[in-house]
PDB file of C-alpha atoms in Angstrom:
ATOM      1  CA  UNK A  62       3.035  21.827  -1.939  1.00  0.00           C
ATOM      2  CA  UNK A  63       0.934  23.382  -4.626  1.00  0.00           C
ATOM      3  CA  UNK A  64      -1.662  22.234  -7.116  1.00  0.00           C
ATOM      4  CA  UNK A  65      -1.470  22.429 -10.909  1.00  0.00           C
ATOM      5  CA  UNK A  66      -4.639  20.519 -11.884  1.00  0.00           C
ATOM      6  CA  UNK A  67      -8.065  22.099 -12.208  1.00  0.00           C
ATOM      7  CA  UNK A  68     -10.879  20.338 -10.355  1.00  0.00           C
ATOM      8  CA  UNK A  69     -12.212  19.005 -13.676  1.00  0.00           C
ATOM      9  CA  UNK A  70      -8.802  17.576 -14.624  1.00  0.00           C
ATOM     10  CA  UNK A  71      -8.441  15.968 -11.192  1.00  0.00           C
ATOM     11  CA  UNK A  72     -11.898  14.342 -11.404  1.00  0.00           C
ATOM     12  CA  UNK A  73     -11.240  13.068 -14.943  1.00  0.00           C
ATOM     13  CA  UNK A  74      -7.876  11.594 -13.916  1.00  0.00           C
ATOM     14  CA  UNK A  75      -9.420   9.827 -10.913  1.00  0.00           C
ATOM     15  CA  UNK A  76     -12.012   8.198 -13.181  1.00  0.00           C
ATOM     16  CA  UNK A  77      -9.334   7.251 -15.744  1.00  0.00           C
ATOM     17  CA  UNK A  78      -6.960   5.693 -13.199  1.00  0.00           C
ATOM     18  CA  UNK A  79      -9.693   3.904 -11.230  1.00  0.00           C
ATOM     19  CA  UNK A  80     -11.167   2.435 -14.425  1.00  0.00           C
ATOM     20  CA  UNK A  81      -7.748   0.949 -15.213  1.00  0.00           C
ATOM     21  CA  UNK A  82      -7.841  -0.824 -11.834  1.00  0.00           C
ATOM     22  CA  UNK A  83     -11.474  -1.962 -12.090  1.00  0.00           C
ATOM     23  CA  UNK A  84     -11.155  -3.155 -15.699  1.00  0.00           C
ATOM     24  CA  UNK A  85      -7.595  -4.548 -15.255  1.00  0.00           C
ATOM     25  CA  UNK A  86      -6.000  -2.770 -18.192  1.00  0.00           C
ATOM     26  CA  UNK A  87      -2.800  -0.768 -18.190  1.00  0.00           C
ATOM     27  CA  UNK A  88      -2.430   2.938 -18.977  1.00  0.00           C
ATOM     28  CA  UNK A  89       0.476   5.309 -19.564  1.00  0.00           C
ATOM     29  CA  UNK A  90       1.676   7.222 -16.527  1.00  0.00           C
ATOM     30  CA  UNK A  91      -0.455  10.268 -15.786  1.00  0.00           C
ATOM     31  CA  UNK A  92       2.508  12.653 -15.785  1.00  0.00           C
ATOM     32  CA  UNK A  93       2.870  12.064 -19.551  1.00  0.00           C
ATOM     33  CA  UNK A  94      -0.224  14.253 -19.970  1.00  0.00           C
ATOM     34  CA  UNK A  95       0.343  16.428 -16.899  1.00  0.00           C
ATOM     35  CA  UNK A  96       4.132  16.776 -16.491  1.00  0.00           C
ATOM     36  CA  UNK A  97       3.790  19.536 -13.869  1.00  0.00           C
ATOM     37  CA  UNK A  98       1.596  17.465 -11.549  1.00  0.00           C
ATOM     38  CA  UNK A  99       2.625  17.726  -7.894  1.00  0.00           C
ATOM     39  CA  UNK A 100       2.281  15.288  -5.007  1.00  0.00           C
ATOM     40  CA  UNK A 101      -0.634  17.390  -3.759  1.00  0.00           C
ATOM     41  CA  UNK A 102      -2.393  16.913  -7.121  1.00  0.00           C
ATOM     42  CA  UNK A 103      -1.659  13.184  -6.991  1.00  0.00           C
ATOM     43  CA  UNK A 104      -3.101  12.786  -3.488  1.00  0.00           C
ATOM     44  CA  UNK A 105      -6.184  14.750  -4.607  1.00  0.00           C
ATOM     45  CA  UNK A 106      -6.658  12.134  -7.352  1.00  0.00           C
ATOM     46  CA  UNK A 107      -6.145   9.279  -4.846  1.00  0.00           C
ATOM     47  CA  UNK A 108      -8.616  10.722  -2.327  1.00  0.00           C
ATOM     48  CA  UNK A 109     -11.149  11.205  -5.126  1.00  0.00           C
ATOM     49  CA  UNK A 110     -10.744   7.508  -6.102  1.00  0.00           C
ATOM     50  CA  UNK A 111     -11.346   6.686  -2.435  1.00  0.00           C
ATOM     51  CA  UNK A 112     -14.485   8.865  -2.429  1.00  0.00           C
ATOM     52  CA  UNK A 113     -15.760   7.174  -5.619  1.00  0.00           C
ATOM     53  CA  UNK A 114     -15.377   3.728  -4.044  1.00  0.00           C
ATOM     54  CA  UNK A 115     -17.113   4.762  -0.824  1.00  0.00           C
ATOM     55  CA  UNK A 116     -19.970   6.322  -2.814  1.00  0.00           C
ATOM     56  CA  UNK A 117     -20.422   2.935  -4.521  1.00  0.00           C
ATOM     57  CA  UNK A 118     -20.730   1.250  -1.130  1.00  0.00           C
ATOM     58  CA  UNK A 119     -17.171  -0.016  -0.704  1.00  0.00           C
ATOM     59  CA  UNK A 120     -15.563   0.441   2.703  1.00  0.00           C
ATOM     60  CA  UNK A 121     -12.016   1.580   3.374  1.00  0.00           C
ATOM     61  CA  UNK A 122     -10.602  -1.108   5.673  1.00  0.00           C
ATOM     62  CA  UNK A 123      -7.042   0.115   6.153  1.00  0.00           C
ATOM     63  CA  UNK A 124      -4.055   2.086   4.936  1.00  0.00           C
ATOM     64  CA  UNK A 125      -0.769   1.061   3.367  1.00  0.00           C
ATOM     65  CA  UNK A 126       2.660   2.615   3.125  1.00  0.00           C
ATOM     66  CA  UNK A 127       4.967   2.365   0.134  1.00  0.00           C
ATOM     67  CA  UNK A 128       8.559   3.295  -0.668  1.00  0.00           C
ATOM     68  CA  UNK A 129       9.526   2.547   2.932  1.00  0.00           C
ATOM     69  CA  UNK A 130      13.242   2.027   2.394  1.00  0.00           C
ATOM     70  CA  UNK A 131      15.759   4.807   2.919  1.00  0.00           C
ATOM     71  CA  UNK A 132      17.782   3.507  -0.057  1.00  0.00           C
ATOM     72  CA  UNK A 133      14.744   3.548  -2.389  1.00  0.00           C
ATOM     73  CA  UNK A 134      13.804   7.047  -1.249  1.00  0.00           C
ATOM     74  CA  UNK A 135      17.325   8.319  -1.941  1.00  0.00           C
ATOM     75  CA  UNK A 136      17.223   6.624  -5.345  1.00  0.00           C
ATOM     76  CA  UNK A 137      13.921   8.382  -6.135  1.00  0.00           C
ATOM     77  CA  UNK A 138      15.088  11.713  -4.742  1.00  0.00           C
ATOM     78  CA  UNK A 139      12.347  12.020  -2.096  1.00  0.00           C
ATOM     79  CA  UNK A 140      12.500  12.214   1.672  1.00  0.00           C
ATOM     80  CA  UNK A 141       9.176  10.648   2.680  1.00  0.00           C
ATOM     81  CA  UNK A 142       7.404   7.412   1.780  1.00  0.00           C
ATOM     82  CA  UNK A 143       3.976   7.408   0.095  1.00  0.00           C
ATOM     83  CA  UNK A 144       0.632   6.044   1.251  1.00  0.00           C
ATOM     84  CA  UNK A 145      -2.524   4.545  -0.182  1.00  0.00           C
ATOM     85  CA  UNK A 146      -5.800   3.103   1.107  1.00  0.00           C
ATOM     86  CA  UNK A 147      -7.122  -0.465   1.244  1.00  0.00           C
ATOM     87  CA  UNK A 148     -10.696  -1.136   0.087  1.00  0.00           C
ATOM     88  CA  UNK A 149     -12.829  -3.981   1.461  1.00  0.00           C
ATOM     89  CA  UNK A 150     -12.669  -6.078  -1.728  1.00  0.00           C
ATOM     90  CA  UNK A 151      -8.838  -6.014  -1.644  1.00  0.00           C
ATOM     91  CA  UNK A 152      -8.895  -8.483   1.280  1.00  0.00           C
ATOM     92  CA  UNK A 153      -8.096 -12.160   0.566  1.00  0.00           C
ATOM     93  CA  UNK A 154      -8.283 -14.786   3.342  1.00  0.00           C
ATOM     94  CA  UNK A 155      -5.126 -16.599   4.458  1.00  0.00           C
ATOM     95  CA  UNK A 156      -4.757 -19.678   2.240  1.00  0.00           C
ATOM     96  CA  UNK A 157      -7.224 -18.171  -0.233  1.00  0.00           C
ATOM     97  CA  UNK A 158      -7.153 -17.562  -3.966  1.00  0.00           C
ATOM     98  CA  UNK A 159      -6.110 -14.374  -5.761  1.00  0.00           C
ATOM     99  CA  UNK A 160      -7.819 -14.093  -9.150  1.00  0.00           C
ATOM    100  CA  UNK A 161      -5.131 -12.902 -11.582  1.00  0.00           C
ATOM    101  CA  UNK A 162      -7.773 -12.156 -14.250  1.00  0.00           C
ATOM    102  CA  UNK A 163      -8.723  -9.134 -12.130  1.00  0.00           C
ATOM    103  CA  UNK A 164      -5.091  -7.908 -12.092  1.00  0.00           C
ATOM    104  CA  UNK A 165      -2.545  -6.682 -14.653  1.00  0.00           C
ATOM    105  CA  UNK A 166       0.987  -7.628 -13.521  1.00  0.00           C
ATOM    106  CA  UNK A 167       0.828  -8.513  -9.803  1.00  0.00           C
ATOM    107  CA  UNK A 168       3.767  -8.703  -7.407  1.00  0.00           C
ATOM    108  CA  UNK A 169       3.850  -9.648  -3.716  1.00  0.00           C
ATOM    109  CA  UNK A 170       5.645  -8.102  -0.753  1.00  0.00           C
ATOM    110  CA  UNK A 171       6.001  -9.496   2.775  1.00  0.00           C
ATOM    111  CA  UNK A 172       4.972  -6.923   5.376  1.00  0.00           C
ATOM    112  CA  UNK A 173       3.990  -6.419   9.010  1.00  0.00           C
ATOM    113  CA  UNK A 174       0.664  -4.746   9.751  1.00  0.00           C
ATOM    114  CA  UNK A 175      -0.246  -2.701  12.818  1.00  0.00           C
ATOM    115  CA  UNK A 176      -3.728  -2.304  14.294  1.00  0.00           C
ATOM    116  CA  UNK A 177      -4.173   0.784  16.465  1.00  0.00           C
ATOM    117  CA  UNK A 178      -6.140   1.063  19.711  1.00  0.00           C
ATOM    118  CA  UNK A 179      -5.777   4.851  20.036  1.00  0.00           C
ATOM    119  CA  UNK A 180      -5.827   7.596  17.404  1.00  0.00           C
ATOM    120  CA  UNK A 181      -2.515   8.952  16.088  1.00  0.00           C
ATOM    121  CA  UNK A 182      -2.148  12.576  15.048  1.00  0.00           C
ATOM    122  CA  UNK A 183       0.706  14.326  13.259  1.00  0.00           C
ATOM    123  CA  UNK A 184       2.747  16.390  12.871  1.00  0.00           C
ATOM    124  CA  UNK A 185       5.508  15.205  15.171  1.00  0.00           C
ATOM    125  CA  UNK A 186       4.219  11.661  15.600  1.00  0.00           C
ATOM    126  CA  UNK A 187       7.114   9.316  16.475  1.00  0.00           C
ATOM    127  CA  UNK A 188       7.819   5.621  17.142  1.00  0.00           C
ATOM    128  CA  UNK A 189       7.040   5.948  20.863  1.00  0.00           C
ATOM    129  CA  UNK A 190       3.578   7.342  20.090  1.00  0.00           C
ATOM    130  CA  UNK A 191       2.941   4.508  17.646  1.00  0.00           C
ATOM    131  CA  UNK A 192       4.009   1.722  20.007  1.00  0.00           C
ATOM    132  CA  UNK A 193       1.854   3.187  22.799  1.00  0.00           C
ATOM    133  CA  UNK A 194      -1.147   3.336  20.446  1.00  0.00           C
ATOM    134  CA  UNK A 195      -0.749  -0.159  18.945  1.00  0.00           C
ATOM    135  CA  UNK A 196      -3.241  -2.891  19.820  1.00  0.00           C
ATOM    136  CA  UNK A 197      -1.300  -5.659  18.035  1.00  0.00           C
ATOM    137  CA  UNK A 198       0.861  -6.463  15.017  1.00  0.00           C
ATOM    138  CA  UNK A 199       0.052  -9.213  12.498  1.00  0.00           C
ATOM    139  CA  UNK A 200       1.754 -10.677   9.416  1.00  0.00           C
ATOM    140  CA  UNK A 201       0.414  -9.479   6.063  1.00  0.00           C
ATOM    141  CA  UNK A 202       1.284 -10.010   2.419  1.00  0.00           C
ATOM    142  CA  UNK A 203       0.506  -7.215   0.000  1.00  0.00           C
ATOM    143  CA  UNK A 204      -0.274  -7.836  -3.647  1.00  0.00           C
ATOM    144  CA  UNK A 205       0.669  -4.724  -5.596  1.00  0.00           C
ATOM    145  CA  UNK A 206      -0.381  -4.107  -9.182  1.00  0.00           C
ATOM    146  CA  UNK A 207       0.700  -0.883 -10.837  1.00  0.00           C
ATOM    147  CA  UNK A 208      -1.779   0.171 -13.487  1.00  0.00           C
ATOM    148  CA  UNK A 209       1.038   1.681 -15.576  1.00  0.00           C
ATOM    149  CA  UNK A 210       2.274  -0.207 -18.608  1.00  0.00           C
ATOM    150  CA  UNK A 211       5.625  -1.995 -18.318  1.00  0.00           C
ATOM    151  CA  UNK A 212       6.003  -0.607 -14.766  1.00  0.00           C
ATOM    152  CA  UNK A 213       7.110   2.727 -16.299  1.00  0.00           C
ATOM    153  CA  UNK A 214       6.111   5.332 -13.772  1.00  0.00           C
ATOM    154  CA  UNK A 215       7.275   8.097 -11.454  1.00  0.00           C
ATOM    155  CA  UNK A 216       6.263   8.629  -7.843  1.00  0.00           C
ATOM    156  CA  UNK A 217       3.626  11.270  -8.553  1.00  0.00           C
ATOM    157  CA  UNK A 218       1.909   8.818 -10.926  1.00  0.00           C
ATOM    158  CA  UNK A 219       2.148   6.023  -8.318  1.00  0.00           C
ATOM    159  CA  UNK A 220       0.457   8.179  -5.651  1.00  0.00           C
ATOM    160  CA  UNK A 221      -2.387   8.961  -8.081  1.00  0.00           C
ATOM    161  CA  UNK A 222      -2.719   5.190  -8.668  1.00  0.00           C
ATOM    162  CA  UNK A 223      -3.373   4.601  -4.937  1.00  0.00           C
ATOM    163  CA  UNK A 224       0.242   3.481  -4.440  1.00  0.00           C
ATOM    164  CA  UNK A 225      -0.332   0.380  -6.645  1.00  0.00           C
ATOM    165  CA  UNK A 226      -2.707  -1.114  -4.034  1.00  0.00           C
ATOM    166  CA  UNK A 227      -4.839  -4.052  -5.130  1.00  0.00           C
ATOM    167  CA  UNK A 228      -5.048  -7.044  -2.731  1.00  0.00           C
ATOM    168  CA  UNK A 229      -3.749  -8.097   0.689  1.00  0.00           C
ATOM    169  CA  UNK A 230      -3.666 -11.315   2.714  1.00  0.00           C
ATOM    170  CA  UNK A 231      -3.489 -11.258   6.511  1.00  0.00           C
ATOM    171  CA  UNK A 232      -2.839 -14.301   8.668  1.00  0.00           C
ATOM    172  CA  UNK A 233      -0.398 -16.007  10.980  1.00  0.00           C
ATOM    173  CA  UNK A 234      -0.512 -14.949  14.617  1.00  0.00           C
ATOM    174  CA  UNK A 235      -1.162 -11.546  16.100  1.00  0.00           C
ATOM    175  CA  UNK A 236       1.321 -10.386  18.714  1.00  0.00           C
ATOM    176  CA  UNK A 237       1.778  -7.652  21.260  1.00  0.00           C
ATOM    177  CA  UNK A 238       4.448  -5.158  20.163  1.00  0.00           C
ATOM    178  CA  UNK A 239       6.265  -5.676  23.457  1.00  0.00           C
ATOM    179  CA  UNK A 240       6.671  -9.396  22.642  1.00  0.00           C
ATOM    180  CA  UNK A 241       8.304  -8.969  19.218  1.00  0.00           C
ATOM    181  CA  UNK A 242      11.580  -7.358  18.192  1.00  0.00           C
ATOM    182  CA  UNK A 243      10.237  -5.826  15.010  1.00  0.00           C
ATOM    183  CA  UNK A 244      13.688  -4.713  13.849  1.00  0.00           C
ATOM    184  CA  UNK A 245      15.115  -8.246  13.764  1.00  0.00           C
ATOM    185  CA  UNK A 246      11.878 -10.074  12.865  1.00  0.00           C
ATOM    186  CA  UNK A 247      12.923 -12.524  10.138  1.00  0.00           C
ATOM    187  CA  UNK A 248      10.792 -13.223   7.065  1.00  0.00           C
ATOM    188  CA  UNK A 249      11.199 -15.942   4.407  1.00  0.00           C
ATOM    189  CA  UNK A 250       9.226 -15.828   1.133  1.00  0.00           C
ATOM    190  CA  UNK A 251       8.623 -19.075  -0.747  1.00  0.00           C
ATOM    191  CA  UNK A 252       7.151 -19.312  -4.229  1.00  0.00           C
ATOM    192  CA  UNK A 253       6.145 -22.781  -5.423  1.00  0.00           C
ATOM    193  CA  UNK A 254       8.193 -24.327  -2.611  1.00  0.00           C
ATOM    194  CA  UNK A 255      11.418 -22.419  -3.308  1.00  0.00           C
ATOM    195  CA  UNK A 256      12.858 -19.645  -1.168  1.00  0.00           C
ATOM    196  CA  UNK A 257      12.861 -16.512  -3.329  1.00  0.00           C
ATOM    197  CA  UNK A 258      13.627 -13.789  -0.763  1.00  0.00           C
ATOM    198  CA  UNK A 259      14.441 -13.200   2.887  1.00  0.00           C
ATOM    199  CA  UNK A 260      14.384 -10.052   4.968  1.00  0.00           C
ATOM    200  CA  UNK A 261      14.113  -8.482   8.417  1.00  0.00           C
ATOM    201  CA  UNK A 262      11.791  -5.843   9.839  1.00  0.00           C
ATOM    202  CA  UNK A 263      14.559  -3.227   9.914  1.00  0.00           C
ATOM    203  CA  UNK A 264      14.215  -3.001   6.091  1.00  0.00           C
ATOM    204  CA  UNK A 265      11.131  -0.852   6.776  1.00  0.00           C
ATOM    205  CA  UNK A 266      12.606   2.546   7.698  1.00  0.00           C
ATOM    206  CA  UNK A 267      14.800   0.962  10.385  1.00  0.00           C
ATOM    207  CA  UNK A 268      11.679  -0.061  12.340  1.00  0.00           C
ATOM    208  CA  UNK A 269       8.152  -0.746  10.996  1.00  0.00           C
ATOM    209  CA  UNK A 270       6.610   1.548  13.642  1.00  0.00           C
ATOM    210  CA  UNK A 271       8.483   4.426  11.997  1.00  0.00           C
ATOM    211  CA  UNK A 272       6.342   3.829   8.905  1.00  0.00           C
ATOM    212  CA  UNK A 273       3.130   4.266  10.929  1.00  0.00           C
ATOM    213  CA  UNK A 274       4.480   7.495  12.442  1.00  0.00           C
ATOM    214  CA  UNK A 275       5.276   8.832   8.970  1.00  0.00           C
ATOM    215  CA  UNK A 276       1.741   7.959   7.826  1.00  0.00           C
ATOM    216  CA  UNK A 277       0.283  10.006  10.695  1.00  0.00           C
ATOM    217  CA  UNK A 278       2.527  12.925   9.748  1.00  0.00           C
ATOM    218  CA  UNK A 279       1.655  12.696   6.036  1.00  0.00           C
ATOM    219  CA  UNK A 280      -2.087  12.539   6.817  1.00  0.00           C
ATOM    220  CA  UNK A 281      -1.738  15.622   9.028  1.00  0.00           C
ATOM    221  CA  UNK A 282      -0.751  17.609   5.921  1.00  0.00           C
ATOM    222  CA  UNK A 283      -4.332  17.073   4.701  1.00  0.00           C
ATOM    223  CA  UNK A 284      -5.928  17.640   8.108  1.00  0.00           C
ATOM    224  CA  UNK A 285      -6.468  13.870   8.533  1.00  0.00           C
ATOM    225  CA  UNK A 286      -5.314  11.428  11.226  1.00  0.00           C
ATOM    226  CA  UNK A 287      -5.151   7.682  11.978  1.00  0.00           C
ATOM    227  CA  UNK A 288      -8.277   6.711  13.946  1.00  0.00           C
ATOM    228  CA  UNK A 289      -8.270   4.006  16.647  1.00  0.00           C
ATOM    229  CA  UNK A 290      -8.854   0.555  15.150  1.00  0.00           C
ATOM    230  CA  UNK A 291      -6.988   1.291  11.908  1.00  0.00           C
ATOM    231  CA  UNK A 292      -5.238  -1.551  10.066  1.00  0.00           C
ATOM    232  CA  UNK A 293      -1.948  -0.290   8.563  1.00  0.00           C
ATOM    233  CA  UNK A 294       0.391  -2.203   6.269  1.00  0.00           C
ATOM    234  CA  UNK A 295       3.832  -0.744   6.888  1.00  0.00           C
ATOM    235  CA  UNK A 296       5.677  -1.515   3.607  1.00  0.00           C
ATOM    236  CA  UNK A 297       7.746  -4.264   2.056  1.00  0.00           C
ATOM    237  CA  UNK A 298      10.271  -6.120   4.209  1.00  0.00           C
ATOM    238  CA  UNK A 299      11.261  -7.951   1.015  1.00  0.00           C
ATOM    239  CA  UNK A 300      11.570  -6.883  -2.597  1.00  0.00           C
ATOM    240  CA  UNK A 301       8.440  -7.087  -4.779  1.00  0.00           C
ATOM    241  CA  UNK A 302       8.247 -10.581  -6.322  1.00  0.00           C
ATOM    242  CA  UNK A 303       6.317 -11.148  -9.573  1.00  0.00           C
ATOM    243  CA  UNK A 304       3.565 -13.772  -9.471  1.00  0.00           C
ATOM    244  CA  UNK A 305       1.256 -15.264 -12.097  1.00  0.00           C
ATOM    245  CA  UNK A 306      -1.595 -17.751 -12.405  1.00  0.00           C
ATOM    246  CA  UNK A 307      -0.518 -21.149 -11.064  1.00  0.00           C
ATOM    247  CA  UNK A 308       1.840 -19.768  -8.416  1.00  0.00           C
ATOM    248  CA  UNK A 309       1.573 -20.669  -4.726  1.00  0.00           C
ATOM    249  CA  UNK A 310       3.205 -18.394  -2.159  1.00  0.00           C
ATOM    250  CA  UNK A 311       3.971 -18.955   1.511  1.00  0.00           C
ATOM    251  CA  UNK A 312       5.581 -16.308   3.709  1.00  0.00           C
ATOM    252  CA  UNK A 313       7.085 -17.477   7.012  1.00  0.00           C
ATOM    253  CA  UNK A 314       7.400 -14.982   9.865  1.00  0.00           C
ATOM    254  CA  UNK A 315       9.735 -15.675  12.775  1.00  0.00           C
ATOM    255  CA  UNK A 316       7.516 -16.645  15.708  1.00  0.00           C
ATOM    256  CA  UNK A 317       4.361 -15.360  13.982  1.00  0.00           C
ATOM    257  CA  UNK A 318       3.382 -18.242  11.728  1.00  0.00           C
ATOM    258  CA  UNK A 319       2.787 -18.148   7.982  1.00  0.00           C
ATOM    259  CA  UNK A 320       0.651 -16.410   5.380  1.00  0.00           C
ATOM    260  CA  UNK A 321      -0.143 -18.204   2.133  1.00  0.00           C
ATOM    261  CA  UNK A 322      -2.191 -17.795  -1.029  1.00  0.00           C
ATOM    262  CA  UNK A 323      -2.486 -19.210  -4.489  1.00  0.00           C
ATOM    263  CA  UNK A 324      -2.839 -17.312  -7.725  1.00  0.00           C
ATOM    264  CA  UNK A 325      -5.307 -18.543 -10.343  1.00  0.00           C
TER     265      UNK A 325
END
């Protein structure tokens, strides 16, 4: 990978994209102005947004994976998923309220999150390493909110926008990885009492632990790793479902309880 942005351009883009998130207004995709931007440039922008938040006193409380379906990757012409970070104020309690006034055009995805008990280092991290290093898994619902107008974007722009991260809700029951078949784990998404989507864990790269392994390998490209105690959302088991003020969502996980929230 190579870089095309100067340091000044990277810093200006990070401020521009983060302001769109903080002020809840949409922007045109960043590659309109910088068509030669690479993934390395985009991750530089994302890590600078992360640095800006930490400098303001926010904590990074986890990581998330996106584009975790082989079909979607083929469609986009890439061979790895993408990642983003989760800030402390993204967290919403189970059964809590998501304030849509702070968001642009939110969607939800049902996911499974892993919490590690040992560090994971790439390259070469694989499912076996991940399962051995996992403390527990827990149901999680991600609220994504691309800052790009009309959802018109490309993957480089999405990476720069912290992989559309905005809110997440964790709940249900934690479980030991040895007690759950994560490939066949069934999930049902209900919106306002109606079933709107169903899925199984295998939708996430064949096995959600594969997503964690890929995160370790992607982080290794920047000399980073997954520390022990990291909360990782592994990617959508279901499609992204649009939500708006007034909606109530409940996601049912086979044997792991439910996660719910309302949007106001």
